[in-house]
């Protein structure tokens, strides 16, 4: 297994993204990008709370499955609810991660951190972001391209205190000969997955994003 990762501030005043790479004693490992919600108060603190709560719950779990991961996210969501109430603010985060054990991968997400799975240079899976635009498209409620652009960053799910909005997306997969890219919207807003992969492999992506990204950016690239 090979892992590359980096994060950067882009054109923002502070980096609200966090990368988590954690190996647990049970031989289960977690790769995760947490994106503190842009424009929200103290998003960088919210991201740290989310990472801490998810890691704490998963490292003490005896089995790994969709239910366990959902419970971990709800623990983080409850902590954010308390954080917001104590500080009289609105804060939260989007999350995307891969939990793996043996040859099994548990892909999960809340919000718009994207996860791509590739095999033999072909995209075989990509998460469907929890955004208003995707919801409208799914319900066939929107057609105009300009409106699609307007709504693409409005989240319908996030870890921000409301338990109904913290329901994860989940996908079970096999790891054999796969590559995974986990990234925040500061990365994929500017390029498609083939370009991301190409620039990761030739080593140019981090420099490109540091010079051109308008938002915080975070990437984890793992090859099995």
PDB file of C-alpha atoms in Angstrom:
ATOM      1  CA  UNK A   1       0.000   0.000   0.000  1.00  0.00           C
ATOM      2  CA  UNK A   2       1.251   3.475  -0.912  1.00  0.00           C
ATOM      3  CA  UNK A   3      -0.213   6.738   0.385  1.00  0.00           C
ATOM      4  CA  UNK A   4       0.305  10.338  -0.714  1.00  0.00           C
ATOM      5  CA  UNK A   5      -1.478  13.240   0.948  1.00  0.00           C
ATOM      6  CA  UNK A   6      -1.363  17.001   1.318  1.00  0.00           C
ATOM      7  CA  UNK A   7      -3.537  19.957   2.237  1.00  0.00           C
ATOM      8  CA  UNK A   8      -3.297  23.677   1.631  1.00  0.00           C
ATOM      9  CA  UNK A   9      -4.992  26.999   2.244  1.00  0.00           C
ATOM     10  CA  UNK A  10      -5.638  28.106  -1.361  1.00  0.00           C
ATOM     11  CA  UNK A  11      -6.893  31.684  -1.574  1.00  0.00           C
ATOM     12  CA  UNK A  12      -8.618  31.559   1.813  1.00  0.00           C
ATOM     13  CA  UNK A  13      -7.405  33.238   5.010  1.00  0.00           C
ATOM     14  CA  UNK A  14      -7.372  29.980   6.994  1.00  0.00           C
ATOM     15  CA  UNK A  15      -7.328  26.260   6.208  1.00  0.00           C
ATOM     16  CA  UNK A  16     -10.494  24.601   7.505  1.00  0.00           C
ATOM     17  CA  UNK A  17      -9.610  21.199   5.988  1.00  0.00           C
ATOM     18  CA  UNK A  18      -8.081  18.352   7.977  1.00  0.00           C
ATOM     19  CA  UNK A  19      -6.564  15.075   6.804  1.00  0.00           C
ATOM     20  CA  UNK A  20      -6.739  12.024   9.058  1.00  0.00           C
ATOM     21  CA  UNK A  21      -4.685   8.859   8.551  1.00  0.00           C
ATOM     22  CA  UNK A  22      -5.141   6.489  11.453  1.00  0.00           C
ATOM     23  CA  UNK A  23      -4.250   2.836  11.988  1.00  0.00           C
ATOM     24  CA  UNK A  24      -6.110   1.083  14.794  1.00  0.00           C
ATOM     25  CA  UNK A  25      -4.849  -1.780  16.945  1.00  0.00           C
ATOM     26  CA  UNK A  26      -7.419  -4.118  15.399  1.00  0.00           C
ATOM     27  CA  UNK A  27      -5.579  -3.766  12.040  1.00  0.00           C
ATOM     28  CA  UNK A  28      -8.368  -1.538  10.790  1.00  0.00           C
ATOM     29  CA  UNK A  29      -7.229   1.730   9.181  1.00  0.00           C
ATOM     30  CA  UNK A  30      -8.983   5.004   8.431  1.00  0.00           C
ATOM     31  CA  UNK A  31      -8.225   7.556   5.716  1.00  0.00           C
ATOM     32  CA  UNK A  32     -10.407  10.673   5.938  1.00  0.00           C
ATOM     33  CA  UNK A  33     -10.730  14.254   4.710  1.00  0.00           C
ATOM     34  CA  UNK A  34     -12.836  16.612   6.837  1.00  0.00           C
ATOM     35  CA  UNK A  35     -13.774  19.967   5.341  1.00  0.00           C
ATOM     36  CA  UNK A  36     -14.894  22.608   7.831  1.00  0.00           C
ATOM     37  CA  UNK A  37     -17.823  24.284   6.165  1.00  0.00           C
ATOM     38  CA  UNK A  38     -16.699  27.370   4.287  1.00  0.00           C
ATOM     39  CA  UNK A  39     -18.239  30.601   5.494  1.00  0.00           C
ATOM     40  CA  UNK A  40     -19.299  29.057   8.788  1.00  0.00           C
ATOM     41  CA  UNK A  41     -17.934  30.174  12.119  1.00  0.00           C
ATOM     42  CA  UNK A  42     -14.879  28.347  13.503  1.00  0.00           C
ATOM     43  CA  UNK A  43     -14.946  25.702  10.795  1.00  0.00           C
ATOM     44  CA  UNK A  44     -11.380  24.627  11.548  1.00  0.00           C
ATOM     45  CA  UNK A  45     -12.371  23.813  15.133  1.00  0.00           C
ATOM     46  CA  UNK A  46     -15.431  21.933  13.933  1.00  0.00           C
ATOM     47  CA  UNK A  47     -13.254  19.845  11.625  1.00  0.00           C
ATOM     48  CA  UNK A  48     -10.959  18.893  14.505  1.00  0.00           C
ATOM     49  CA  UNK A  49     -13.917  17.907  16.709  1.00  0.00           C
ATOM     50  CA  UNK A  50     -15.277  15.701  13.929  1.00  0.00           C
ATOM     51  CA  UNK A  51     -11.927  13.965  13.409  1.00  0.00           C
ATOM     52  CA  UNK A  52     -11.410  13.380  17.135  1.00  0.00           C
ATOM     53  CA  UNK A  53     -14.885  11.919  17.717  1.00  0.00           C
ATOM     54  CA  UNK A  54     -14.883   9.628  14.682  1.00  0.00           C
ATOM     55  CA  UNK A  55     -11.402   8.285  15.461  1.00  0.00           C
ATOM     56  CA  UNK A  56     -12.252   7.784  19.143  1.00  0.00           C
ATOM     57  CA  UNK A  57     -15.384   5.793  18.342  1.00  0.00           C
ATOM     58  CA  UNK A  58     -13.908   3.639  15.576  1.00  0.00           C
ATOM     59  CA  UNK A  59     -10.736   2.700  17.444  1.00  0.00           C
ATOM     60  CA  UNK A  60     -12.886   1.219  20.217  1.00  0.00           C
ATOM     61  CA  UNK A  61     -15.284  -0.637  17.897  1.00  0.00           C
ATOM     62  CA  UNK A  62     -15.159  -4.440  17.678  1.00  0.00           C
ATOM     63  CA  UNK A  63     -16.608  -4.662  14.157  1.00  0.00           C
ATOM     64  CA  UNK A  64     -16.578  -2.400  11.124  1.00  0.00           C
ATOM     65  CA  UNK A  65     -19.690  -1.913   9.010  1.00  0.00           C
ATOM     66  CA  UNK A  66     -22.121   0.769   7.876  1.00  0.00           C
ATOM     67  CA  UNK A  67     -23.911   0.863  11.241  1.00  0.00           C
ATOM     68  CA  UNK A  68     -20.666   1.331  13.173  1.00  0.00           C
ATOM     69  CA  UNK A  69     -19.496   4.148  10.914  1.00  0.00           C
ATOM     70  CA  UNK A  70     -22.893   5.853  11.132  1.00  0.00           C
ATOM     71  CA  UNK A  71     -22.678   5.741  14.930  1.00  0.00           C
ATOM     72  CA  UNK A  72     -19.214   7.310  14.789  1.00  0.00           C
ATOM     73  CA  UNK A  73     -20.507  10.149  12.616  1.00  0.00           C
ATOM     74  CA  UNK A  74     -23.491  10.687  14.923  1.00  0.00           C
ATOM     75  CA  UNK A  75     -21.128  10.940  17.911  1.00  0.00           C
ATOM     76  CA  UNK A  76     -19.262  13.652  16.008  1.00  0.00           C
ATOM     77  CA  UNK A  77     -22.542  15.315  15.089  1.00  0.00           C
ATOM     78  CA  UNK A  78     -23.642  15.425  18.736  1.00  0.00           C
ATOM     79  CA  UNK A  79     -20.319  16.981  19.724  1.00  0.00           C
ATOM     80  CA  UNK A  80     -20.785  19.672  17.062  1.00  0.00           C
ATOM     81  CA  UNK A  81     -24.305  20.329  18.343  1.00  0.00           C
ATOM     82  CA  UNK A  82     -22.911  20.964  21.835  1.00  0.00           C
ATOM     83  CA  UNK A  83     -20.043  23.062  20.443  1.00  0.00           C
ATOM     84  CA  UNK A  84     -22.451  25.268  18.510  1.00  0.00           C
ATOM     85  CA  UNK A  85     -24.800  25.664  21.478  1.00  0.00           C
ATOM     86  CA  UNK A  86     -22.024  26.539  23.929  1.00  0.00           C
ATOM     87  CA  UNK A  87     -20.581  29.180  21.594  1.00  0.00           C
ATOM     88  CA  UNK A  88     -23.862  30.408  20.087  1.00  0.00           C
ATOM     89  CA  UNK A  89     -22.595  29.756  16.556  1.00  0.00           C
ATOM     90  CA  UNK A  90     -23.395  27.682  13.482  1.00  0.00           C
ATOM     91  CA  UNK A  91     -20.525  25.412  12.538  1.00  0.00           C
ATOM     92  CA  UNK A  92     -20.048  22.058  10.882  1.00  0.00           C
ATOM     93  CA  UNK A  93     -18.111  19.971   8.415  1.00  0.00           C
ATOM     94  CA  UNK A  94     -18.321  17.703   5.395  1.00  0.00           C
ATOM     95  CA  UNK A  95     -16.619  14.309   5.683  1.00  0.00           C
ATOM     96  CA  UNK A  96     -15.346  11.668   3.292  1.00  0.00           C
ATOM     97  CA  UNK A  97     -13.426   8.563   4.289  1.00  0.00           C
ATOM     98  CA  UNK A  98     -12.295   5.015   3.627  1.00  0.00           C
ATOM     99  CA  UNK A  99     -12.121   2.424   6.399  1.00  0.00           C
ATOM    100  CA  UNK A 100     -10.284  -0.720   5.338  1.00  0.00           C
ATOM    101  CA  UNK A 101      -9.529  -4.107   6.812  1.00  0.00           C
ATOM    102  CA  UNK A 102      -8.034  -7.076   4.961  1.00  0.00           C
ATOM    103  CA  UNK A 103      -9.393  -6.719   1.410  1.00  0.00           C
ATOM    104  CA  UNK A 104     -12.576  -4.859   2.337  1.00  0.00           C
ATOM    105  CA  UNK A 105     -13.117  -1.123   1.969  1.00  0.00           C
ATOM    106  CA  UNK A 106     -15.918   0.856   3.600  1.00  0.00           C
ATOM    107  CA  UNK A 107     -16.446   4.129   1.736  1.00  0.00           C
ATOM    108  CA  UNK A 108     -18.507   6.726   3.601  1.00  0.00           C
ATOM    109  CA  UNK A 109     -19.313  10.395   3.236  1.00  0.00           C
ATOM    110  CA  UNK A 110     -21.514  13.218   4.504  1.00  0.00           C
ATOM    111  CA  UNK A 111     -21.599  16.311   2.312  1.00  0.00           C
ATOM    112  CA  UNK A 112     -19.340  16.993  -0.639  1.00  0.00           C
ATOM    113  CA  UNK A 113     -15.927  15.476   0.095  1.00  0.00           C
ATOM    114  CA  UNK A 114     -15.532  13.155  -2.902  1.00  0.00           C
ATOM    115  CA  UNK A 115     -14.089   9.654  -3.062  1.00  0.00           C
ATOM    116  CA  UNK A 116     -13.050   8.041  -6.334  1.00  0.00           C
ATOM    117  CA  UNK A 117     -12.138   4.368  -6.808  1.00  0.00           C
ATOM    118  CA  UNK A 118     -10.082   3.446  -9.855  1.00  0.00           C
ATOM    119  CA  UNK A 119      -8.888   0.104 -11.181  1.00  0.00           C
ATOM    120  CA  UNK A 120      -6.634  -0.422 -14.203  1.00  0.00           C
ATOM    121  CA  UNK A 121      -6.900   3.323 -14.886  1.00  0.00           C
ATOM    122  CA  UNK A 122     -10.699   3.117 -15.085  1.00  0.00           C
ATOM    123  CA  UNK A 123     -13.077   4.915 -12.731  1.00  0.00           C
ATOM    124  CA  UNK A 124     -15.265   2.215 -11.173  1.00  0.00           C
ATOM    125  CA  UNK A 125     -16.966   4.202  -8.409  1.00  0.00           C
ATOM    126  CA  UNK A 126     -17.469   7.804  -7.307  1.00  0.00           C
ATOM    127  CA  UNK A 127     -19.517   9.133  -4.404  1.00  0.00           C
ATOM    128  CA  UNK A 128     -22.610  11.223  -5.046  1.00  0.00           C
ATOM    129  CA  UNK A 129     -22.208  14.432  -3.051  1.00  0.00           C
ATOM    130  CA  UNK A 130     -24.991  15.477  -0.684  1.00  0.00           C
ATOM    131  CA  UNK A 131     -25.701  18.811  -2.352  1.00  0.00           C
ATOM    132  CA  UNK A 132     -28.858  20.679  -3.240  1.00  0.00           C
ATOM    133  CA  UNK A 133     -28.010  20.557  -6.933  1.00  0.00           C
ATOM    134  CA  UNK A 134     -27.704  16.758  -6.908  1.00  0.00           C
ATOM    135  CA  UNK A 135     -31.002  16.484  -5.056  1.00  0.00           C
ATOM    136  CA  UNK A 136     -32.718  18.753  -7.588  1.00  0.00           C
ATOM    137  CA  UNK A 137     -31.235  16.839 -10.517  1.00  0.00           C
ATOM    138  CA  UNK A 138     -32.303  13.521  -9.011  1.00  0.00           C
ATOM    139  CA  UNK A 139     -35.857  14.834  -8.646  1.00  0.00           C
ATOM    140  CA  UNK A 140     -35.719  16.383 -12.127  1.00  0.00           C
ATOM    141  CA  UNK A 141     -36.521  19.767 -10.614  1.00  0.00           C
ATOM    142  CA  UNK A 142     -33.844  21.782 -12.399  1.00  0.00           C
ATOM    143  CA  UNK A 143     -32.585  22.057 -15.945  1.00  0.00           C
ATOM    144  CA  UNK A 144     -30.849  25.418 -16.409  1.00  0.00           C
ATOM    145  CA  UNK A 145     -27.011  25.161 -16.311  1.00  0.00           C
ATOM    146  CA  UNK A 146     -26.634  28.518 -14.533  1.00  0.00           C
ATOM    147  CA  UNK A 147     -28.837  27.326 -11.666  1.00  0.00           C
ATOM    148  CA  UNK A 148     -26.858  24.103 -11.393  1.00  0.00           C
ATOM    149  CA  UNK A 149     -23.720  26.139 -10.780  1.00  0.00           C
ATOM    150  CA  UNK A 150     -25.499  28.328  -8.218  1.00  0.00           C
ATOM    151  CA  UNK A 151     -26.672  25.410  -6.067  1.00  0.00           C
ATOM    152  CA  UNK A 152     -23.728  23.022  -6.308  1.00  0.00           C
ATOM    153  CA  UNK A 153     -22.104  24.045  -2.986  1.00  0.00           C
ATOM    154  CA  UNK A 154     -25.266  24.072  -0.862  1.00  0.00           C
ATOM    155  CA  UNK A 155     -25.104  20.940   1.300  1.00  0.00           C
ATOM    156  CA  UNK A 156     -28.157  18.850   2.164  1.00  0.00           C
ATOM    157  CA  UNK A 157     -26.148  16.646   4.563  1.00  0.00           C
ATOM    158  CA  UNK A 158     -23.368  17.722   6.915  1.00  0.00           C
ATOM    159  CA  UNK A 159     -22.013  17.089  10.393  1.00  0.00           C
ATOM    160  CA  UNK A 160     -23.479  20.254  11.893  1.00  0.00           C
ATOM    161  CA  UNK A 161     -25.712  19.234  14.784  1.00  0.00           C
ATOM    162  CA  UNK A 162     -28.915  18.028  13.112  1.00  0.00           C
ATOM    163  CA  UNK A 163     -29.042  14.195  13.283  1.00  0.00           C
ATOM    164  CA  UNK A 164     -31.321  13.934  10.232  1.00  0.00           C
ATOM    165  CA  UNK A 165     -28.723  15.750   8.120  1.00  0.00           C
ATOM    166  CA  UNK A 166     -25.818  13.603   9.327  1.00  0.00           C
ATOM    167  CA  UNK A 167     -26.874  10.381   7.588  1.00  0.00           C
ATOM    168  CA  UNK A 168     -23.919   8.917   5.751  1.00  0.00           C
ATOM    169  CA  UNK A 169     -23.622   7.712   2.196  1.00  0.00           C
ATOM    170  CA  UNK A 170     -22.006   4.274   2.194  1.00  0.00           C
ATOM    171  CA  UNK A 171     -20.473   1.871  -0.301  1.00  0.00           C
ATOM    172  CA  UNK A 172     -18.787  -1.487   0.356  1.00  0.00           C
ATOM    173  CA  UNK A 173     -16.016  -2.495  -2.020  1.00  0.00           C
ATOM    174  CA  UNK A 174     -12.968  -4.710  -2.524  1.00  0.00           C
ATOM    175  CA  UNK A 175      -9.479  -3.235  -2.422  1.00  0.00           C
ATOM    176  CA  UNK A 176      -7.584  -5.529  -4.827  1.00  0.00           C
ATOM    177  CA  UNK A 177      -5.428  -3.470  -7.224  1.00  0.00           C
ATOM    178  CA  UNK A 178      -7.533  -0.379  -6.564  1.00  0.00           C
ATOM    179  CA  UNK A 179      -6.561   3.259  -6.213  1.00  0.00           C
ATOM    180  CA  UNK A 180      -8.604   5.702  -4.168  1.00  0.00           C
ATOM    181  CA  UNK A 181      -8.622   9.499  -4.254  1.00  0.00           C
ATOM    182  CA  UNK A 182     -10.306  11.322  -1.366  1.00  0.00           C
ATOM    183  CA  UNK A 183     -10.491  15.077  -1.879  1.00  0.00           C
ATOM    184  CA  UNK A 184     -12.278  18.247  -0.855  1.00  0.00           C
ATOM    185  CA  UNK A 185     -14.108  20.468  -3.333  1.00  0.00           C
ATOM    186  CA  UNK A 186     -11.117  22.780  -3.591  1.00  0.00           C
ATOM    187  CA  UNK A 187      -9.544  20.037  -5.711  1.00  0.00           C
ATOM    188  CA  UNK A 188     -12.287  18.602  -7.901  1.00  0.00           C
ATOM    189  CA  UNK A 189     -13.952  21.953  -8.624  1.00  0.00           C
ATOM    190  CA  UNK A 190     -11.060  22.722 -10.966  1.00  0.00           C
ATOM    191  CA  UNK A 191     -10.500  19.372 -12.705  1.00  0.00           C
ATOM    192  CA  UNK A 192     -11.904  15.930 -13.361  1.00  0.00           C
ATOM    193  CA  UNK A 193     -10.592  12.719 -11.820  1.00  0.00           C
ATOM    194  CA  UNK A 194      -8.384  11.774 -14.782  1.00  0.00           C
ATOM    195  CA  UNK A 195      -6.531  15.091 -14.479  1.00  0.00           C
ATOM    196  CA  UNK A 196      -6.272  14.744 -10.683  1.00  0.00           C
ATOM    197  CA  UNK A 197      -4.760  11.272 -11.070  1.00  0.00           C
ATOM    198  CA  UNK A 198      -2.367  12.360 -13.820  1.00  0.00           C
ATOM    199  CA  UNK A 199      -1.062  15.273 -11.759  1.00  0.00           C
ATOM    200  CA  UNK A 200      -0.783  13.148  -8.618  1.00  0.00           C
ATOM    201  CA  UNK A 201       1.334  10.629 -10.471  1.00  0.00           C
ATOM    202  CA  UNK A 202       3.662  13.179 -12.063  1.00  0.00           C
ATOM    203  CA  UNK A 203       3.977  15.112  -8.779  1.00  0.00           C
ATOM    204  CA  UNK A 204       2.579  18.411 -10.049  1.00  0.00           C
ATOM    205  CA  UNK A 205      -0.798  18.569  -8.308  1.00  0.00           C
ATOM    206  CA  UNK A 206       0.248  20.069  -4.974  1.00  0.00           C
ATOM    207  CA  UNK A 207       2.161  22.903  -6.610  1.00  0.00           C
ATOM    208  CA  UNK A 208      -0.656  23.576  -9.061  1.00  0.00           C
ATOM    209  CA  UNK A 209      -3.236  23.814  -6.291  1.00  0.00           C
ATOM    210  CA  UNK A 210      -1.009  25.972  -4.091  1.00  0.00           C
ATOM    211  CA  UNK A 211      -0.786  28.480  -6.940  1.00  0.00           C
ATOM    212  CA  UNK A 212      -4.299  28.252  -8.384  1.00  0.00           C
ATOM    213  CA  UNK A 213      -6.879  26.856  -5.939  1.00  0.00           C
ATOM    214  CA  UNK A 214      -9.460  29.412  -4.807  1.00  0.00           C
ATOM    215  CA  UNK A 215     -10.490  27.309  -1.811  1.00  0.00           C
ATOM    216  CA  UNK A 216      -8.834  25.077   0.786  1.00  0.00           C
ATOM    217  CA  UNK A 217      -7.705  21.822  -0.814  1.00  0.00           C
ATOM    218  CA  UNK A 218      -6.955  18.369   0.586  1.00  0.00           C
ATOM    219  CA  UNK A 219      -6.071  15.096  -1.133  1.00  0.00           C
ATOM    220  CA  UNK A 220      -5.370  11.546  -0.033  1.00  0.00           C
ATOM    221  CA  UNK A 221      -4.204   9.132  -2.753  1.00  0.00           C
ATOM    222  CA  UNK A 222      -3.838   5.483  -1.817  1.00  0.00           C
ATOM    223  CA  UNK A 223      -2.858   2.493  -3.949  1.00  0.00           C
ATOM    224  CA  UNK A 224      -3.451  -1.107  -2.871  1.00  0.00           C
TER     225      UNK A 224
END
